[in-house]
């Protein structure tokens, strides 16, 4: 890609909308559930899986379960997306509120 086409592709990438929301990581071998929030649900799975593959996840229980059972026993699910209309400052508060709701609902551990 050269010149204007490259610039247009970069501009389009920067202008794309990202969906914020709540996600879970489940271990099918143990039934354990971890819940997390992200301002960008499109990229969070790659980040979480990468940290687990390189043994760098900060949640020790999640990392241990991954090490014990392997990637084949883990499932990533988006359980709630926030509306795009939510402003950034209210979005953070709403994410915290919804995270607390889902943590209690699923009896899950925070990521």
C-alpha positions as YAML, in Angstrom:
chain: A
units: angstrom
residues:
- id: 1
  name: UNK
  ca: [0.00, 0.00, 0.00]
- id: 2
  name: UNK
  ca: [1.44, 3.34, -0.98]
- id: 3
  name: UNK
  ca: [0.77, 7.01, -0.51]
- id: 4
  name: UNK
  ca: [-2.84, 8.08, -0.35]
- id: 5
  name: UNK
  ca: [-4.27, 4.57, -0.01]
- id: 6
  name: UNK
  ca: [-2.13, 3.97, 3.06]
- id: 7
  name: UNK
  ca: [-3.12, 7.30, 4.60]
- id: 8
  name: UNK
  ca: [-6.79, 6.56, 3.96]
- id: 9
  name: UNK
  ca: [-6.49, 3.10, 5.56]
- id: 10
  name: UNK
  ca: [-4.81, 4.58, 8.65]
- id: 11
  name: UNK
  ca: [-7.45, 7.30, 8.94]
- id: 12
  name: UNK
  ca: [-10.27, 4.74, 8.64]
- id: 13
  name: UNK
  ca: [-8.66, 2.58, 11.33]
- id: 14
  name: UNK
  ca: [-8.37, 5.53, 13.71]
- id: 15
  name: UNK
  ca: [-11.97, 6.60, 13.14]
- id: 16
  name: UNK
  ca: [-13.58, 3.21, 13.71]
- id: 17
  name: UNK
  ca: [-15.97, 2.94, 16.64]
- id: 18
  name: UNK
  ca: [-15.16, 0.51, 19.41]
- id: 19
  name: UNK
  ca: [-17.78, -1.10, 21.59]
- id: 20
  name: UNK
  ca: [-17.31, -1.05, 25.36]
- id: 21
  name: UNK
  ca: [-18.78, -3.70, 27.61]
- id: 22
  name: UNK
  ca: [-18.49, -6.68, 29.90]
- id: 23
  name: UNK
  ca: [-16.95, -10.06, 29.04]
- id: 24
  name: UNK
  ca: [-16.34, -13.41, 30.71]
- id: 25
  name: UNK
  ca: [-13.60, -16.00, 30.56]
- id: 26
  name: UNK
  ca: [-14.78, -19.49, 31.56]
- id: 27
  name: UNK
  ca: [-12.81, -22.61, 32.32]
- id: 28
  name: UNK
  ca: [-14.90, -25.53, 31.07]
- id: 29
  name: UNK
  ca: [-12.79, -28.00, 33.05]
- id: 30
  name: UNK
  ca: [-13.50, -26.43, 36.45]
- id: 31
  name: UNK
  ca: [-16.55, -24.25, 35.87]
- id: 32
  name: UNK
  ca: [-14.72, -21.17, 37.15]
- id: 33
  name: UNK
  ca: [-15.77, -17.83, 35.69]
- id: 34
  name: UNK
  ca: [-13.86, -14.57, 35.52]
- id: 35
  name: UNK
  ca: [-15.52, -11.32, 34.49]
- id: 36
  name: UNK
  ca: [-13.95, -8.14, 33.14]
- id: 37
  name: UNK
  ca: [-14.74, -4.82, 31.53]
- id: 38
  name: UNK
  ca: [-13.21, -3.19, 28.50]
- id: 39
  name: UNK
  ca: [-13.61, 0.05, 26.58]
- id: 40
  name: UNK
  ca: [-12.84, -2.00, 23.44]
- id: 41
  name: UNK
  ca: [-14.43, -5.45, 23.27]
- id: 42
  name: UNK
  ca: [-12.99, -6.02, 19.79]
- id: 43
  name: UNK
  ca: [-9.44, -6.34, 21.11]
- id: 44
  name: UNK
  ca: [-9.72, -7.58, 24.68]
- id: 45
  name: UNK
  ca: [-9.78, -11.31, 23.89]
- id: 46
  name: UNK
  ca: [-6.45, -11.08, 22.08]
- id: 47
  name: UNK
  ca: [-4.95, -9.19, 25.03]
- id: 48
  name: UNK
  ca: [-6.20, -11.67, 27.64]
- id: 49
  name: UNK
  ca: [-5.22, -14.74, 25.62]
- id: 50
  name: UNK
  ca: [-1.78, -13.28, 24.92]
- id: 51
  name: UNK
  ca: [-1.08, -12.61, 28.61]
- id: 52
  name: UNK
  ca: [-2.21, -16.14, 29.45]
- id: 53
  name: UNK
  ca: [-0.08, -17.77, 26.72]
- id: 54
  name: UNK
  ca: [3.06, -15.98, 27.90]
- id: 55
  name: UNK
  ca: [2.24, -16.61, 31.60]
- id: 56
  name: UNK
  ca: [1.88, -12.89, 32.23]
- id: 57
  name: UNK
  ca: [-1.72, -12.56, 33.36]
- id: 58
  name: UNK
  ca: [-2.01, -10.63, 36.63]
- id: 59
  name: UNK
  ca: [-4.86, -12.79, 37.93]
- id: 60
  name: UNK
  ca: [-3.00, -15.70, 39.49]
- id: 61
  name: UNK
  ca: [-6.03, -17.99, 39.76]
- id: 62
  name: UNK
  ca: [-6.88, -17.48, 36.09]
- id: 63
  name: UNK
  ca: [-3.26, -18.03, 35.05]
- id: 64
  name: UNK
  ca: [-3.03, -21.20, 37.16]
- id: 65
  name: UNK
  ca: [-6.23, -22.60, 35.67]
- id: 66
  name: UNK
  ca: [-4.90, -21.84, 32.16]
- id: 67
  name: UNK
  ca: [-1.58, -23.51, 32.96]
- id: 68
  name: UNK
  ca: [-3.29, -26.56, 34.49]
- id: 69
  name: UNK
  ca: [-5.94, -27.14, 31.81]
- id: 70
  name: UNK
  ca: [-4.73, -25.43, 28.63]
- id: 71
  name: UNK
  ca: [-6.31, -23.12, 26.09]
- id: 72
  name: UNK
  ca: [-8.78, -25.73, 24.82]
- id: 73
  name: UNK
  ca: [-10.70, -25.51, 28.10]
- id: 74
  name: UNK
  ca: [-11.30, -21.76, 27.99]
- id: 75
  name: UNK
  ca: [-14.16, -19.81, 26.43]
- id: 76
  name: UNK
  ca: [-14.41, -16.05, 25.93]
- id: 77
  name: UNK
  ca: [-17.87, -14.47, 25.77]
- id: 78
  name: UNK
  ca: [-19.11, -10.90, 25.48]
- id: 79
  name: UNK
  ca: [-22.10, -10.72, 27.81]
- id: 80
  name: UNK
  ca: [-23.02, -7.04, 27.53]
- id: 81
  name: UNK
  ca: [-22.30, -4.22, 25.10]
- id: 82
  name: UNK
  ca: [-22.86, -0.60, 26.04]
- id: 83
  name: UNK
  ca: [-24.73, 1.71, 23.72]
- id: 84
  name: UNK
  ca: [-22.51, 3.89, 21.54]
- id: 85
  name: UNK
  ca: [-24.40, 6.97, 22.71]
- id: 86
  name: UNK
  ca: [-22.91, 6.75, 26.21]
- id: 87
  name: UNK
  ca: [-20.39, 9.53, 26.75]
- id: 88
  name: UNK
  ca: [-16.87, 8.61, 27.79]
- id: 89
  name: UNK
  ca: [-17.15, 10.02, 31.29]
- id: 90
  name: UNK
  ca: [-20.44, 8.25, 32.01]
- id: 91
  name: UNK
  ca: [-19.30, 5.11, 30.19]
- id: 92
  name: UNK
  ca: [-16.62, 4.40, 32.80]
- id: 93
  name: UNK
  ca: [-19.11, 4.64, 35.67]
- id: 94
  name: UNK
  ca: [-21.60, 2.50, 33.77]
- id: 95
  name: UNK
  ca: [-18.92, -0.13, 33.07]
- id: 96
  name: UNK
  ca: [-18.11, -0.33, 36.79]
- id: 97
  name: UNK
  ca: [-21.80, -0.65, 37.67]
- id: 98
  name: UNK
  ca: [-22.45, -3.38, 35.09]
- id: 99
  name: UNK
  ca: [-19.25, -5.22, 36.06]
- id: 100
  name: UNK
  ca: [-20.43, -5.35, 39.68]
- id: 101
  name: UNK
  ca: [-23.84, -6.61, 38.53]
- id: 102
  name: UNK
  ca: [-22.40, -9.43, 36.42]
- id: 103
  name: UNK
  ca: [-19.82, -10.37, 39.04]
- id: 104
  name: UNK
  ca: [-22.64, -10.90, 41.56]
- id: 105
  name: UNK
  ca: [-24.96, -12.54, 39.00]
- id: 106
  name: UNK
  ca: [-22.36, -15.10, 37.86]
- id: 107
  name: UNK
  ca: [-20.56, -15.44, 41.20]
- id: 108
  name: UNK
  ca: [-17.43, -14.64, 39.20]
- id: 109
  name: UNK
  ca: [-13.95, -13.39, 40.01]
- id: 110
  name: UNK
  ca: [-12.60, -10.17, 38.51]
- id: 111
  name: UNK
  ca: [-9.99, -10.41, 35.81]
...
